[in-house]
Coordinates of C-alpha atoms and ligand atoms in Angstrom, one line a residue:
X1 CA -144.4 -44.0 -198.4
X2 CA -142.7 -40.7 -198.7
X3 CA -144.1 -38.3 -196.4
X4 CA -143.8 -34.5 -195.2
X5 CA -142.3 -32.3 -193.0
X6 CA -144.9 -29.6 -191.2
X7 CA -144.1 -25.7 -190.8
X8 CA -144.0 -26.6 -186.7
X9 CA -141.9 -29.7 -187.5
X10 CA -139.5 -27.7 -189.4
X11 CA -138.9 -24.7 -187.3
X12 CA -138.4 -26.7 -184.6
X13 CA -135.6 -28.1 -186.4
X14 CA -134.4 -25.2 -187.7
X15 CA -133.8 -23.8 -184.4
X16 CA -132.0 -20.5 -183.8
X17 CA -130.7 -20.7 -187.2
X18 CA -130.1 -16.7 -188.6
X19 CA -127.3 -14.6 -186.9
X20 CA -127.3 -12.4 -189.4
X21 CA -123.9 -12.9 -191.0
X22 CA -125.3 -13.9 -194.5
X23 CA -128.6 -12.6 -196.0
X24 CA -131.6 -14.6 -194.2
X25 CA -132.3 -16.5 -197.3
X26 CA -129.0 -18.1 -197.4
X27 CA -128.5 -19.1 -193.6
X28 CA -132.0 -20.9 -194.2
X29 CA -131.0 -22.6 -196.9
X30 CA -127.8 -23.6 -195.6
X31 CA -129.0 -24.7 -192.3
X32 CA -131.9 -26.9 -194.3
X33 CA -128.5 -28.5 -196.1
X34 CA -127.2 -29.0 -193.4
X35 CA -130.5 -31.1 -191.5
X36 CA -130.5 -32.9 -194.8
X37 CA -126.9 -33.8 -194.5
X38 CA -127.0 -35.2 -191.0
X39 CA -129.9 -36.6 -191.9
X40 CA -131.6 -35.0 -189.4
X41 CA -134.3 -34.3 -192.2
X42 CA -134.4 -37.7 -194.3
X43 CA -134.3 -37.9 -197.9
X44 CA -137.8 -37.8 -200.4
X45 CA -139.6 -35.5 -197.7
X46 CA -141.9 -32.6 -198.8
X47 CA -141.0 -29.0 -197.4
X48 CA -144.1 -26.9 -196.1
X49 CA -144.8 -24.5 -198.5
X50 CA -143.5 -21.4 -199.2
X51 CA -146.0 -19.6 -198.0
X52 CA -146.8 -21.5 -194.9
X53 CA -142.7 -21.7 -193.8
X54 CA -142.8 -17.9 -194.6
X55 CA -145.7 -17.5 -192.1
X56 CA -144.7 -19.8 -189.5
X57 CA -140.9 -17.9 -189.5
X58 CA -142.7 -14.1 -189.7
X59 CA -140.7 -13.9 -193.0
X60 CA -141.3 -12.5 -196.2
X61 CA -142.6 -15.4 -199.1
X62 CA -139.6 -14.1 -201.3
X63 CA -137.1 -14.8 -198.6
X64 CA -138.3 -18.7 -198.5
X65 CA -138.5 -18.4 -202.6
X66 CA -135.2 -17.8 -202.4
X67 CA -134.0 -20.0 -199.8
X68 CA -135.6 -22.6 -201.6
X69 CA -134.5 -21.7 -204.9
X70 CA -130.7 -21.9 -203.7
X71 CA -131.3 -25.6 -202.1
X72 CA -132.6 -26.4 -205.7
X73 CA -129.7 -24.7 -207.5
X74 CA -127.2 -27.1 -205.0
X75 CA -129.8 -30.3 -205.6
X76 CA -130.4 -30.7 -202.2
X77 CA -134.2 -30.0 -203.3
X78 CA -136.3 -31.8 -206.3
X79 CA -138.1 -29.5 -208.6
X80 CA -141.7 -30.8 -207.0
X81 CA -145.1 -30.0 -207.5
X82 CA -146.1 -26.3 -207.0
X83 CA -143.7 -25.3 -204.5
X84 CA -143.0 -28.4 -202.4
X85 CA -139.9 -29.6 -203.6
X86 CA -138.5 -32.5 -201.6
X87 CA -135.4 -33.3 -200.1
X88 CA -132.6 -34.4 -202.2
X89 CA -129.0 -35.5 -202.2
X90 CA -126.8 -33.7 -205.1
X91 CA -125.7 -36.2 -207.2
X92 CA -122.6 -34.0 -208.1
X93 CA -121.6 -35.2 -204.2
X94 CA -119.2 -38.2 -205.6
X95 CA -117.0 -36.1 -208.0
X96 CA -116.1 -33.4 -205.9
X97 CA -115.4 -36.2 -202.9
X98 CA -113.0 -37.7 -205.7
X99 CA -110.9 -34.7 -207.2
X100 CA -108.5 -36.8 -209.1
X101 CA -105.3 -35.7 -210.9
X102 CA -106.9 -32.4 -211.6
X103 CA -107.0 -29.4 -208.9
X104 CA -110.8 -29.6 -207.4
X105 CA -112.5 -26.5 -209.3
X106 CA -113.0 -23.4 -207.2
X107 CA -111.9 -25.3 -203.5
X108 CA -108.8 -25.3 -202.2
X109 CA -107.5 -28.7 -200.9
X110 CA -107.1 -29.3 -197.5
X111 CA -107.6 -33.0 -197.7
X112 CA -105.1 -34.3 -199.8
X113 CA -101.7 -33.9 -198.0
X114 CA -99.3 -34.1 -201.4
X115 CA -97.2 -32.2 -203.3
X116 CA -96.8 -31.4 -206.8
X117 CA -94.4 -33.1 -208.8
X118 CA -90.8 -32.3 -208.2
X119 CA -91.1 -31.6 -212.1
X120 CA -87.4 -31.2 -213.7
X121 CA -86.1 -34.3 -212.5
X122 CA -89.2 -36.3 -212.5
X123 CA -89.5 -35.5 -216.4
X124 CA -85.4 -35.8 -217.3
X125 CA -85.9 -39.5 -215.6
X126 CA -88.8 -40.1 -217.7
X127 CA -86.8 -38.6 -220.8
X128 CA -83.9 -41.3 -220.0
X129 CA -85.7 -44.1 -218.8
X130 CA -87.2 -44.2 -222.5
X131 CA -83.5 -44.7 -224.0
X132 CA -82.8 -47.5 -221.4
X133 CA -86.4 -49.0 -222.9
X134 CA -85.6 -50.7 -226.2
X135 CA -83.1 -53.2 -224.2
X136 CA -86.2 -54.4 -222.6
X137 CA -88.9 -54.9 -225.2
X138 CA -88.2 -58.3 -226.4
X139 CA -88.9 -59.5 -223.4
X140 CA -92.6 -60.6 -222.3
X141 CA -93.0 -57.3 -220.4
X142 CA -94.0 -59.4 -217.6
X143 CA -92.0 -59.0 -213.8
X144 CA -94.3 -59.4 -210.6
X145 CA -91.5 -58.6 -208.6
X146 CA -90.6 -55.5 -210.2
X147 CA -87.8 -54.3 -212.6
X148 CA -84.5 -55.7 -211.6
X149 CA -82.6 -52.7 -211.8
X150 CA -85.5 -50.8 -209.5
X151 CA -85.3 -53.3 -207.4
X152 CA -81.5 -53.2 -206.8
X153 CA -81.6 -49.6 -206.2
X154 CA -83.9 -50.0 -203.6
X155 CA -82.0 -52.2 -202.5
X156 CA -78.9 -50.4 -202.2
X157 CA -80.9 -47.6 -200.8
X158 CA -81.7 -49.5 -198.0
X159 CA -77.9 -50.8 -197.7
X160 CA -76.5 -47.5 -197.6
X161 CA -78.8 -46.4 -194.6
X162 CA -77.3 -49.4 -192.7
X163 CA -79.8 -52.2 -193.4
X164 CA -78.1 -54.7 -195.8
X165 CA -80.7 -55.6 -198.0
X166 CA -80.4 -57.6 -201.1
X167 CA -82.6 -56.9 -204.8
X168 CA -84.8 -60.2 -203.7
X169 CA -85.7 -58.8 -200.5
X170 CA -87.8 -56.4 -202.3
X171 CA -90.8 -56.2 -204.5
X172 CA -91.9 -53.2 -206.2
X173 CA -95.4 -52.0 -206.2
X174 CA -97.9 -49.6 -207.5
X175 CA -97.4 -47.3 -204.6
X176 CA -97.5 -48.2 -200.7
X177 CA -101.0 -47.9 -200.6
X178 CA -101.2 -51.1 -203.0
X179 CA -97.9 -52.4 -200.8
X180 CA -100.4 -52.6 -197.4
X181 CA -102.9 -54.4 -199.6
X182 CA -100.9 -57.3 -200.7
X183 CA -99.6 -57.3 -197.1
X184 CA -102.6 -57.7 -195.5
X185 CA -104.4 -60.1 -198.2
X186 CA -101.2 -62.1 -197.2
X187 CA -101.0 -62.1 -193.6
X188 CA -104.3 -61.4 -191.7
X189 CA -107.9 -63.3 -192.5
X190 CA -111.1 -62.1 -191.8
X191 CA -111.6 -61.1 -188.0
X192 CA -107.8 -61.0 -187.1
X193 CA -106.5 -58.4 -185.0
X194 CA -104.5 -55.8 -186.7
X195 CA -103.0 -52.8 -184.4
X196 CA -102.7 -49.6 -185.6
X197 CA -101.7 -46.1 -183.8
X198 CA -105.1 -43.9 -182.6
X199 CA -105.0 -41.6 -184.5
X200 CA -103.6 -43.3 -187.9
X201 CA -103.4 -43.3 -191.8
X202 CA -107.1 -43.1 -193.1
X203 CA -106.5 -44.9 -196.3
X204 CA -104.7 -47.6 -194.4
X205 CA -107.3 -47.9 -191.9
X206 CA -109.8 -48.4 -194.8
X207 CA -107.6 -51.0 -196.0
X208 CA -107.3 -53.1 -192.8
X209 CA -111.0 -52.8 -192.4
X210 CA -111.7 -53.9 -196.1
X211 CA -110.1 -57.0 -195.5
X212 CA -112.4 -57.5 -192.8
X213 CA -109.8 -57.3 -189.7
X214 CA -110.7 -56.1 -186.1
X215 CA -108.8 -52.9 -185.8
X216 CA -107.1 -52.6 -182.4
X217 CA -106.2 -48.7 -182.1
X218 CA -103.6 -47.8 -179.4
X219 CA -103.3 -43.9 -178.8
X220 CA -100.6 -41.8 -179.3
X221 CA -99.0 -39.9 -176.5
X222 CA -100.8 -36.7 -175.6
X223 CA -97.5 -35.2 -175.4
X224 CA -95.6 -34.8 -178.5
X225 CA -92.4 -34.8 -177.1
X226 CA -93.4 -38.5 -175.8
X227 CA -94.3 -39.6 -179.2
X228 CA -96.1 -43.1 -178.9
X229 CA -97.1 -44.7 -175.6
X230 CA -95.2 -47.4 -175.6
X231 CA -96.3 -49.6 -172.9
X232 CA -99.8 -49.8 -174.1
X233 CA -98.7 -50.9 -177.7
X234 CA -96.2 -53.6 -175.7
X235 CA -98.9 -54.4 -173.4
X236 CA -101.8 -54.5 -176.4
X237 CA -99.5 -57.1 -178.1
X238 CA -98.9 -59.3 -175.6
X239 CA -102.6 -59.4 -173.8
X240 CA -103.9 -59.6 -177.8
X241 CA -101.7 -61.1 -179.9
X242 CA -102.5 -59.2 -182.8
X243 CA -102.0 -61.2 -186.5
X244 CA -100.2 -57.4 -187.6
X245 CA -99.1 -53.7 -186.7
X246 CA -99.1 -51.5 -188.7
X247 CA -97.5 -48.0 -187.4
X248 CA -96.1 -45.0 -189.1
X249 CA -93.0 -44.3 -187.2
X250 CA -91.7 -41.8 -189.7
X251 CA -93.3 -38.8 -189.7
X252 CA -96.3 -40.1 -188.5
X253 CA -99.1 -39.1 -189.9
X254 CA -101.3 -36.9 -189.1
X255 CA -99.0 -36.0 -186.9
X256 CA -95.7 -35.6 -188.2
X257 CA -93.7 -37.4 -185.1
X258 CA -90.9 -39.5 -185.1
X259 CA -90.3 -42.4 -183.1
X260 CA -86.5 -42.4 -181.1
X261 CA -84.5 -45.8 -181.6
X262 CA -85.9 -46.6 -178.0
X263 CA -89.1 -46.9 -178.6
X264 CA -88.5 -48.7 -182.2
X265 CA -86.2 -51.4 -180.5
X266 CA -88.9 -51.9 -177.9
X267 CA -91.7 -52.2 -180.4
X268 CA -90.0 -54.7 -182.4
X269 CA -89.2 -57.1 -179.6
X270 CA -92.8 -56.3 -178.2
X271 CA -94.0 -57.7 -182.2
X272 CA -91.0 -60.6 -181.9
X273 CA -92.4 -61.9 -178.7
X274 CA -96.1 -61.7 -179.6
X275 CA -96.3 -63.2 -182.9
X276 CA -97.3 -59.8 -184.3
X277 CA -96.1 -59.1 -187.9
X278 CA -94.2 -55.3 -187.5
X279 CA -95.5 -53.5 -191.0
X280 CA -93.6 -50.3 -190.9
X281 CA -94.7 -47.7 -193.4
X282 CA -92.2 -45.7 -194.8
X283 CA -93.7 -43.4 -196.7
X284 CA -92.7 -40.1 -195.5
X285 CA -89.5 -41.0 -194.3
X286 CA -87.5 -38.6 -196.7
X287 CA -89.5 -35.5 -195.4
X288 CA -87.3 -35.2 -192.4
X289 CA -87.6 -31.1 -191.8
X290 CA -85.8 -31.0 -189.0
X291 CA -83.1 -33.2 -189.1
X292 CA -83.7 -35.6 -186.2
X293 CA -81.6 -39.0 -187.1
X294 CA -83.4 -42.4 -186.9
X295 CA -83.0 -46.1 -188.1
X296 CA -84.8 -48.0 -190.0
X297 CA -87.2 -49.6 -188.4
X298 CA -85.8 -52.8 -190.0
X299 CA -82.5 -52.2 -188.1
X300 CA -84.0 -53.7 -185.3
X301 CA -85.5 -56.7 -186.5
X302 CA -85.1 -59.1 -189.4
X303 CA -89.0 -59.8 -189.8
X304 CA -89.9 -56.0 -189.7
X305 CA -92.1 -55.7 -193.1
X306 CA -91.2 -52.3 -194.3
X307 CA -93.3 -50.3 -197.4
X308 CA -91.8 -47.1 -198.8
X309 CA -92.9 -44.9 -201.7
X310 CA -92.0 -42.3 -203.8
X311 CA -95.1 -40.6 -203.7
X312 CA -94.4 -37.9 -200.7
X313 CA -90.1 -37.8 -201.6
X314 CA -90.9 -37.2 -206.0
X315 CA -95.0 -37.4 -207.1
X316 CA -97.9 -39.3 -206.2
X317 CA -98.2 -39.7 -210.4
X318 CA -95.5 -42.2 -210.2
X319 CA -97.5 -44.8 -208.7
X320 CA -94.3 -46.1 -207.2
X321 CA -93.9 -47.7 -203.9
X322 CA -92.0 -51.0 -202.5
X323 CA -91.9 -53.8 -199.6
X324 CA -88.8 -54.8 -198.1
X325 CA -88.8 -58.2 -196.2
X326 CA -87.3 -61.2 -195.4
X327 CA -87.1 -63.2 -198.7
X328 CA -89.1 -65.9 -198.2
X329 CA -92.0 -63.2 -197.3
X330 CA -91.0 -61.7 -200.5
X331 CA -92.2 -65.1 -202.6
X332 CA -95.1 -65.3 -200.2
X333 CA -96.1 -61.3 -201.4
X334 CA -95.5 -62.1 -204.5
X335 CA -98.3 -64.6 -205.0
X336 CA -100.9 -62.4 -203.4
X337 CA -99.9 -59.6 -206.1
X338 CA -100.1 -61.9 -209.2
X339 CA -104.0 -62.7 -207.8
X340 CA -104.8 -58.7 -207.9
X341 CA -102.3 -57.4 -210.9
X342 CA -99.1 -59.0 -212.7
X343 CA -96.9 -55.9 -212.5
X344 CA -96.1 -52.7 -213.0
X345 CA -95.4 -50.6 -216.3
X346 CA -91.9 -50.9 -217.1
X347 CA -91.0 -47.4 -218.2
X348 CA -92.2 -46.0 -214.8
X349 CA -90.0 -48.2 -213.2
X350 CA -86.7 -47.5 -215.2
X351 CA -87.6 -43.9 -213.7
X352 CA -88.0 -44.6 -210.7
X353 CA -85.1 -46.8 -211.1
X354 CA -83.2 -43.4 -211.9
X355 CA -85.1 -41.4 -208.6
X356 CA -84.3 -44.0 -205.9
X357 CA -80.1 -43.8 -207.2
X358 CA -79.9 -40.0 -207.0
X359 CA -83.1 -40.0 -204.6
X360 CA -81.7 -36.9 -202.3
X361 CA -81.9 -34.6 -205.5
X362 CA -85.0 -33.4 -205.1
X363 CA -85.0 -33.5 -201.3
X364 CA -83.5 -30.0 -200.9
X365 CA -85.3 -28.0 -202.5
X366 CA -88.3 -29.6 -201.5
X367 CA -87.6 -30.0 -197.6
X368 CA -86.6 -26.2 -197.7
X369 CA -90.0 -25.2 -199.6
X370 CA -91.8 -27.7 -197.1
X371 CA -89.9 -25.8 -193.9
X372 CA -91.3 -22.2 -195.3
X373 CA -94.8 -23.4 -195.4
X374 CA -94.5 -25.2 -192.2
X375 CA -93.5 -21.8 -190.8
X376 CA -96.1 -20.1 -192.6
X377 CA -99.2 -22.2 -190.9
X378 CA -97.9 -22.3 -187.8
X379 CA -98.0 -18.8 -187.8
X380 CA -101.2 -17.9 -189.3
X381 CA -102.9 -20.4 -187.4
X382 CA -101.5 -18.6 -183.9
X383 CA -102.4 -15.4 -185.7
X384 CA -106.0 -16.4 -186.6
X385 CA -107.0 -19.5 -184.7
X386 CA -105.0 -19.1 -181.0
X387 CA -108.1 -20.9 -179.5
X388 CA -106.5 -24.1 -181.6
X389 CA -103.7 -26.2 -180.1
X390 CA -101.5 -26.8 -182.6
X391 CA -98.4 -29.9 -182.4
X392 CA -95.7 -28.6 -184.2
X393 CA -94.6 -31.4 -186.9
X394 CA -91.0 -32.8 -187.4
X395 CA -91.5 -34.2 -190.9
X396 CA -93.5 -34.8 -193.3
X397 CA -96.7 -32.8 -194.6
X398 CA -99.3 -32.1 -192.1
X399 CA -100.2 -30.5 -188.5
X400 CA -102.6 -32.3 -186.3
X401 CA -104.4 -29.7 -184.6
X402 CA -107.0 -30.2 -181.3
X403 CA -110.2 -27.6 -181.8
X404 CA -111.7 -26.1 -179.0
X405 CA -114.6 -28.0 -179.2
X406 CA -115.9 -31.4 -180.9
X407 CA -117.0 -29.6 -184.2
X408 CA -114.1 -31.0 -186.9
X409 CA -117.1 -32.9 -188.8
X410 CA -119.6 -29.3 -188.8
X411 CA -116.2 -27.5 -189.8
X412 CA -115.5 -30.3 -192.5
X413 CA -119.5 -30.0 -193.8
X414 CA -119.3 -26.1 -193.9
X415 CA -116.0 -25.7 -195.4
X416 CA -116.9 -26.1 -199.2
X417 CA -118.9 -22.6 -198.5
X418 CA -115.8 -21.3 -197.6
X419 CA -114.0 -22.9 -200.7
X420 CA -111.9 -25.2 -198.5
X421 CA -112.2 -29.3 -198.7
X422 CA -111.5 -30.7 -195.3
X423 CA -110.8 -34.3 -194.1
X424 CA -112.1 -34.5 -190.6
X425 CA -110.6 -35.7 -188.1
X426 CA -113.1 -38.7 -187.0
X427 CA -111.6 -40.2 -190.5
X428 CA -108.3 -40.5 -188.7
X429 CA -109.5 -42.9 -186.0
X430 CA -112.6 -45.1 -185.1
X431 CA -115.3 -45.6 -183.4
X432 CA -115.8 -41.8 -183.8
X433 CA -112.6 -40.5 -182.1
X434 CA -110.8 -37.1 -182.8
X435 CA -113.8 -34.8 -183.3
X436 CA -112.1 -32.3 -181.2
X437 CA -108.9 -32.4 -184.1
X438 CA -108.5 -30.9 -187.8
X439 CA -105.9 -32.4 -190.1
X440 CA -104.1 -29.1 -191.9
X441 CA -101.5 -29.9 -194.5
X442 CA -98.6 -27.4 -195.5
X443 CA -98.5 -28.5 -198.6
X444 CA -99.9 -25.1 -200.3
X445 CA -97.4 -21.7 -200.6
X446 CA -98.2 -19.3 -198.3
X447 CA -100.2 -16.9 -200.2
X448 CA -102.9 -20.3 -200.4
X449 CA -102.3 -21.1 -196.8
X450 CA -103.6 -17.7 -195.8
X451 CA -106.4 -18.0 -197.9
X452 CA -106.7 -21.3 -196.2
X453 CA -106.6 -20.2 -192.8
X454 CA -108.9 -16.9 -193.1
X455 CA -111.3 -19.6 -194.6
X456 CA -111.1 -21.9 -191.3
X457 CA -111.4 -18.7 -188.8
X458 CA -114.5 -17.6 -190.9
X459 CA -115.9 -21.3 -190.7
X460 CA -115.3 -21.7 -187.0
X461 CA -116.9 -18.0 -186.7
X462 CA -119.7 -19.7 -188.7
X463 CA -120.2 -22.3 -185.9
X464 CA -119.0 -20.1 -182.7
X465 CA -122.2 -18.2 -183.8
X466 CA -124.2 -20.7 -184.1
X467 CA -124.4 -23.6 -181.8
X468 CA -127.5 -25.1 -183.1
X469 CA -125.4 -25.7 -186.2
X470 CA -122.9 -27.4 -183.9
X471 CA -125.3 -29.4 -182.5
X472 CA -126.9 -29.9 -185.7
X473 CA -123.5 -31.4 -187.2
X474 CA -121.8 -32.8 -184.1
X475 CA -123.2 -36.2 -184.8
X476 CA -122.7 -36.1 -187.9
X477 CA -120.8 -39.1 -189.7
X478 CA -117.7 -37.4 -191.4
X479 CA -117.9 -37.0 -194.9
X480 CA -116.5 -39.7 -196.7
X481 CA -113.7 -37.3 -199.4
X482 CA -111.3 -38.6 -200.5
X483 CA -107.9 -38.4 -198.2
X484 CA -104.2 -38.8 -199.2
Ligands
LIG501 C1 -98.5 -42.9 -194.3 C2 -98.9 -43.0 -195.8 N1 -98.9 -44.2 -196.4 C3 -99.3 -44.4 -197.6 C4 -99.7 -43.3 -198.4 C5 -100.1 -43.6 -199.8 O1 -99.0 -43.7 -200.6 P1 -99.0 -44.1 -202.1 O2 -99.4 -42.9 -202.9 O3 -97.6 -44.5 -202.4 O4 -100.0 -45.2 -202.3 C6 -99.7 -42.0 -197.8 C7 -100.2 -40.9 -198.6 O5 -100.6 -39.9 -198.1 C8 -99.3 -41.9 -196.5 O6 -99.3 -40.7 -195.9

């Protein structure tokens, strides 16, 4: 039976919920939003009247109108009878969470960590992969593993960074996010233990729980200079003999780090010894800003499974990615991808066929544009935020920065006032972890990271002012947006 919420009840809730920084009506309906969202208020609950909430707070009827009106407006309030709406999620809520190919309308996007195409030479491939396509339509259209001449310039790829690798060690994929799935539907059951680095990959995370595996997280160092911890992922695998690992040695995100050849060659004999499959993900391996030389992880084992993409080096559009592997793991992958899809469009690979030859084309211009705005945030944020600690990335797209206080989840929930979308930084971990860190990409230019960045001072004002809103949000479950 749905019931109500008293004036008493309400204010009590409320708490010391006006600082004056935005006309009263607005920080009442806002902090209302926000009870609703943390569920601190539940859902199909009648709001004391106007007139009895404007008594109980000594404020003026048209103040609560208002405040009411603007929770109706956002459809966190029903119409009602008379004036006591109830409480409401917006169905709007999923859209905005998904923002698709389009930029999200009126936000700026701080959750997505991706660039924009690198245009020219992503359309000329396009433009001559269609006169490479009449060769191939008489055939069936069909190839699981992937286009053979893809495949061999992955191949090569991989050959020329000094891990001879042969066009049947690989099998091409609709990007890495799809590679970890056929992986994992291959190699782990329900309940096996997969290790992953603490904090880690969101969407990958998601994966390994979706396949219903026990995630074992292993922290990173709390020094970046000391990148991973290695003992405890040496000593995790051999007390728990984990079925996978999955790490993100290049450019690690959220982080950006890089793992030295030590620590690579010890965690692949650590994986050897334990029976633990070594999935490597490659992904932002070509977003090296600084310079700093590596090898492959797959230098240091044969039966390191490695997944790569050309979402972060060209366009996430491309849907693109690979797994390189031993063969015979190859004809075991390829089995679990004919049960979900049998292969990808041909055209897009005769591009990407054309990226992965002359893939360092791109790379110049696009590591130089990536070093400005990397410059640009690190900068601003000292500027605007020095209360935040921020670890100064190597590579790839993103800064993992620790907060002052546990509030990444409030600053995620508030941000959307600000016109910011936020992935907090619980969604990087489990069991709740990293409330005390923000996830800030440098993807934008630097006129959009400012914007950013005044927008995340104003937010954290928001809740410095406020610490019933804190309190209000800090248990909060992060919002579940969309992450890349
Ligand atoms: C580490 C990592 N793996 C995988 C992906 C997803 O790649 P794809 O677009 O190829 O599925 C991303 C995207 O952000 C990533 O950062």
């Amino acid at each position: 039976m749905p019931g109500s919420l008293n004036p008493t009840a309400l204010v009590r809730l409320l708490g010391s919920w006006s600082n004056g920084a935005l006309p009263a009506y607005r920080e009442l309906a806002d902090v209302v939003r926000l009870l609703v969202m943390d569920g601190r208020i539940p859902l199909d609950v009648a709001l004391p009247s106007e007139r009895a909430l404007a008594q109980t707070l000594g404020l003026s009827r048209t103040t609560v109108t208002a405040a009411y009106a603007n929770l109706r407006e956002q459809g966190f309030l029903t119409a009602g009878q008379g004036s006591r709406g109830r409480t409401s999620i917006p169905h709007r809520s999923a859209p905005v969470s998904v923002p698709g190919l389009a930029a999200p309308e009126g936000l700026q996007d701080l959750a997505y960590a991706s660039l924009p195409a690198a245009g020219e030479v992503v359309h000329r491939a396009f433009a001559d992969a269609l006169t490479e396509l009449p060769a191939l339509l008489p055939g069936f259209g069909y190839d699981a593993l992937g286009v053979p001449a893809l495949r061999e310039a992955i191949a090569q790829k991989y050959s020329a960074e000094g891990v001879p690798t042969t066009a049947d060690q690989i099998l091409v994929t609709s990007g890495a996010q799809h590679a970890l799935n056929i992986v994992l539907h291959t190699l782990v059951g329900k309940q096996d233990r997969v290790l992953v680095e603490h904090p880690t990959y969101p969407n990958a995370l998601d994966a390994i729980r979706a396949a219903g595996c026990k995630v074992l997280p292993v922290a990173l160092s709390p020094h970046a200079s000391s990148g991973w911890e290695i003992d405890a992922f040496v000593s995790t695998m051999n007390q728990q003999h984990p079925s996978m690992a999955y790490v993100v040695p290049d450019f690690h995100n959220p982080t950006g780090r890089i793992m030295s050849d030590l620590q690579r060659r010890q965690l692949a004999r650590a994986a050897a010894s334990a029976g633990t499959v070594l999935v490597v993900d490659e992904t932002l391996r070509g977003l090296n800003l600084d310079g700093v030389q590596s090898a492959p992880m797959s230098t240091f084992s044969p039966s390191v499974v490695s997944i790569g993409s050309l979402s972060k080096s060209h366009w996430a559009g491309l849907r693109t990615g690979w797994i390189r592997a031993e063969e015979a793991m190859i004809t075991r992958f390829v089995a679990t991808r004919t049960t979900m899809d049998l292969g990808g469009p041909v055209v897009e690979q005769l591009a990407a066929a054309r990226l992965v030859r002359s893939f360092a084309e791109p790379l110049d211009a696009r590591l130089q544009e990536l070093r400005h705005n990397r410059e640009s945030l690190l900068a601003l944020l000292a500027e605007h935020l020095p209360e935040w600690e921020v670890e100064r990335p190597l590579g790839g797209l993103t800064a993992w920065c620790r907060l002052p206080t546990a509030c990444s989840t409030a600053l995620t929930v508030l941000a959307p006032d600000f016109g910011l979308r936020l992935a907090a930084g619980p969604r990087f971990g489990v069991g709740g972890a990293f409330e005390h860190y923000l996830r800030v990409p440098y993807t934008l230019p630097p006129a959009q990271l400012e914007f950013a960045v005044g927008a995340l001072r104003a937010a954290q004002d928001k809740l410095d002012a406020s610490p019933q809103l804190r309190r209000t949000l800090k248990a909060g479950r992060p919002p579940a947006v969309a992450v890349a």
